[in-house]
XYZ file of C-alpha atoms in Angstrom:
188
model
C 38.135 -10.315 6.619
C 36.119 -7.138 5.900
C 32.438 -6.880 6.645
C 30.351 -6.419 3.534
C 28.245 -3.255 3.575
C 25.322 -2.691 1.263
C 25.831 -0.036 -1.366
C 24.354 3.354 -0.646
C 22.157 5.161 -3.194
C 24.960 7.375 -4.524
C 27.377 4.576 -5.401
C 27.313 5.633 -9.054
C 26.576 9.369 -9.344
C 24.451 10.447 -12.283
C 25.951 12.150 -15.282
C 25.225 15.832 -14.834
C 25.420 18.653 -17.376
C 28.347 20.492 -15.772
C 28.059 23.438 -18.135
C 24.427 24.041 -17.244
C 23.980 27.588 -15.796
C 22.060 26.298 -12.760
C 24.759 23.784 -11.859
C 26.659 25.368 -8.964
C 28.969 22.543 -7.925
C 32.131 21.874 -9.845
C 32.737 18.262 -10.774
C 35.400 17.948 -8.056
C 33.061 19.327 -5.376
C 30.259 17.083 -6.590
C 32.414 13.973 -6.147
C 33.418 15.183 -2.672
C 29.751 15.570 -1.698
C 28.911 12.192 -3.281
C 31.728 10.504 -1.335
C 30.481 12.076 1.906
C 26.924 10.912 1.253
C 28.216 7.426 0.375
C 29.819 7.169 3.802
C 26.527 7.714 5.663
C 25.336 4.650 7.587
C 22.150 2.963 6.392
C 20.331 3.876 9.624
C 20.965 7.551 8.913
C 19.565 7.144 5.385
C 16.398 5.643 6.837
C 16.133 8.456 9.392
C 16.535 11.146 6.713
C 14.030 9.499 4.374
C 11.492 9.042 7.187
C 11.431 12.798 7.806
C 10.671 13.727 4.198
C 7.095 14.408 3.131
C 5.749 11.587 0.951
C 5.720 13.737 -2.176
C 9.414 14.601 -1.744
C 10.244 10.992 -0.953
C 8.589 9.838 -4.174
C 10.387 12.562 -6.139
C 13.714 11.188 -4.871
C 12.972 7.996 -6.805
C 13.795 9.965 -9.960
C 17.359 10.803 -8.867
C 18.799 7.531 -10.108
C 18.023 3.809 -10.168
C 19.680 2.922 -6.826
C 17.609 5.621 -5.101
C 14.474 4.260 -6.767
C 15.255 0.734 -5.528
C 16.008 2.026 -2.012
C 12.765 4.002 -1.767
C 10.712 1.137 -3.237
C 12.191 -1.115 -0.561
C 11.502 1.428 2.190
C 7.870 2.125 1.299
C 7.108 -1.611 1.474
C 8.845 -2.040 4.845
C 6.377 -1.902 7.775
C 8.967 -0.502 10.183
C 9.821 2.388 7.857
C 6.154 3.108 7.092
C 5.375 3.250 10.828
C 8.379 5.503 11.460
C 7.360 7.785 8.569
C 3.750 7.916 9.758
C 4.834 8.813 13.295
C 7.032 11.648 12.023
C 4.256 12.944 9.754
C 1.831 13.167 12.691
C 3.822 16.246 13.711
C 2.792 17.833 10.386
C -1.009 17.886 10.536
C -2.967 18.246 7.316
C -6.539 19.175 6.485
C -8.729 17.916 3.675
C -10.673 20.794 2.121
C -13.424 20.426 -0.442
C -14.265 23.735 -2.081
C -15.865 25.119 -5.212
C -14.272 27.547 -7.640
C -16.090 30.351 -9.484
C -17.445 27.993 -12.155
C -18.829 25.657 -9.418
C -16.243 22.959 -10.078
C -15.243 20.928 -7.035
C -11.657 21.315 -5.820
C -10.205 18.809 -3.397
C -7.104 20.037 -1.585
C -4.843 19.109 1.284
C -3.359 21.819 3.444
C -0.290 20.788 5.428
C 0.705 22.984 8.352
C 4.398 23.165 9.241
C 5.845 24.725 12.371
C 9.584 24.289 11.837
C 10.958 26.622 14.521
C 8.510 25.676 17.289
C 6.915 29.083 17.821
C 3.384 29.866 16.769
C 4.276 33.270 15.348
C 4.929 31.849 11.895
C 3.275 28.764 10.437
C 4.078 27.604 6.918
C 1.377 25.964 4.834
C 1.570 23.814 1.742
C -1.536 23.413 -0.414
C -1.748 20.462 -2.802
C -4.578 19.645 -5.170
C -5.972 16.156 -4.790
C -7.561 14.931 -8.002
C -10.505 12.572 -7.683
C -11.758 13.216 -11.222
C -11.645 9.581 -12.452
C -14.103 8.653 -9.704
C -16.053 11.922 -9.656
C -17.126 11.443 -13.271
C -18.525 8.003 -12.501
C -19.917 8.480 -8.984
C -21.428 11.251 -6.865
C -19.171 11.179 -3.801
C -19.258 12.636 -0.357
C -16.582 12.595 2.316
C -17.499 10.097 4.993
C -15.655 12.110 7.604
C -13.113 9.630 8.820
C -9.493 8.765 8.301
C -7.004 6.461 9.935
C -3.216 6.417 9.569
C -3.353 8.572 6.456
C -6.082 6.568 4.690
C -9.294 8.464 3.872
C -12.699 6.859 3.542
C -15.043 8.362 0.943
C -18.580 7.080 0.493
C -20.535 7.086 -2.741
C -24.057 8.414 -2.261
C -27.005 6.156 -3.082
C -24.716 3.215 -3.860
C -23.129 0.519 -1.770
C -19.553 1.632 -2.557
C -16.698 2.964 -0.452
C -13.476 4.447 -1.795
C -10.364 4.149 0.359
C -7.597 6.479 -0.694
C -4.070 7.258 0.347
C -3.687 10.894 -0.721
C 0.067 10.919 -0.118
C 0.741 8.089 -2.570
C -2.240 8.912 -4.822
C -3.490 5.332 -4.490
C -7.163 4.308 -4.444
C -9.077 1.145 -3.615
C -12.736 0.855 -4.621
C -14.725 -1.408 -2.276
C -18.093 -2.603 -3.515
C -20.652 -4.347 -1.361
C -19.626 -2.469 1.776
C -21.392 -2.952 5.098
C -22.723 0.624 5.020
C -25.552 -0.097 2.612
C -27.032 2.434 0.201
C -28.170 5.747 1.615
C -31.940 5.945 1.850
C -34.237 8.953 1.898
C -36.161 9.720 5.069
C -39.880 10.106 4.529
C -40.827 13.603 5.731
C -44.602 12.915 5.780
């Protein structure tokens, strides 16, 4: 009796435009690569996916439906999320709030990568982080704290806190927080 193994994400390769000028693999080579990827153990898939930046991981959902199902399963699995978070700690990022020439606020994340281990060459990736749906409604300030990739942003003069996961572009508005509204200090 053979052990049943779950299907890997490339079990049914997508239909590709083989005559497209950017397509470099012949159909035969593509199937060879697909067969090799299909033979990878599930643990190796999880290891590979845990090392990808979140943005790349979410892009992989668009490859085909089995990949989308796999990644949806992974991002809701606590073990995978912990593994991914631990690997991303090695890639520190900074939140930067700046103003452009027209005085518009720009929120950005700068990720610093040191792939080869020496400090002679550091790669950086800058991504815009759009808070415009909330910025139009509230005057926000960065509270100055984050934990496990979740940022905490306070809304001035109101009893509201915004928790956001910049990697997944997810937000949670919390009203009635314990912080209380910000009050002015009497200078007299």
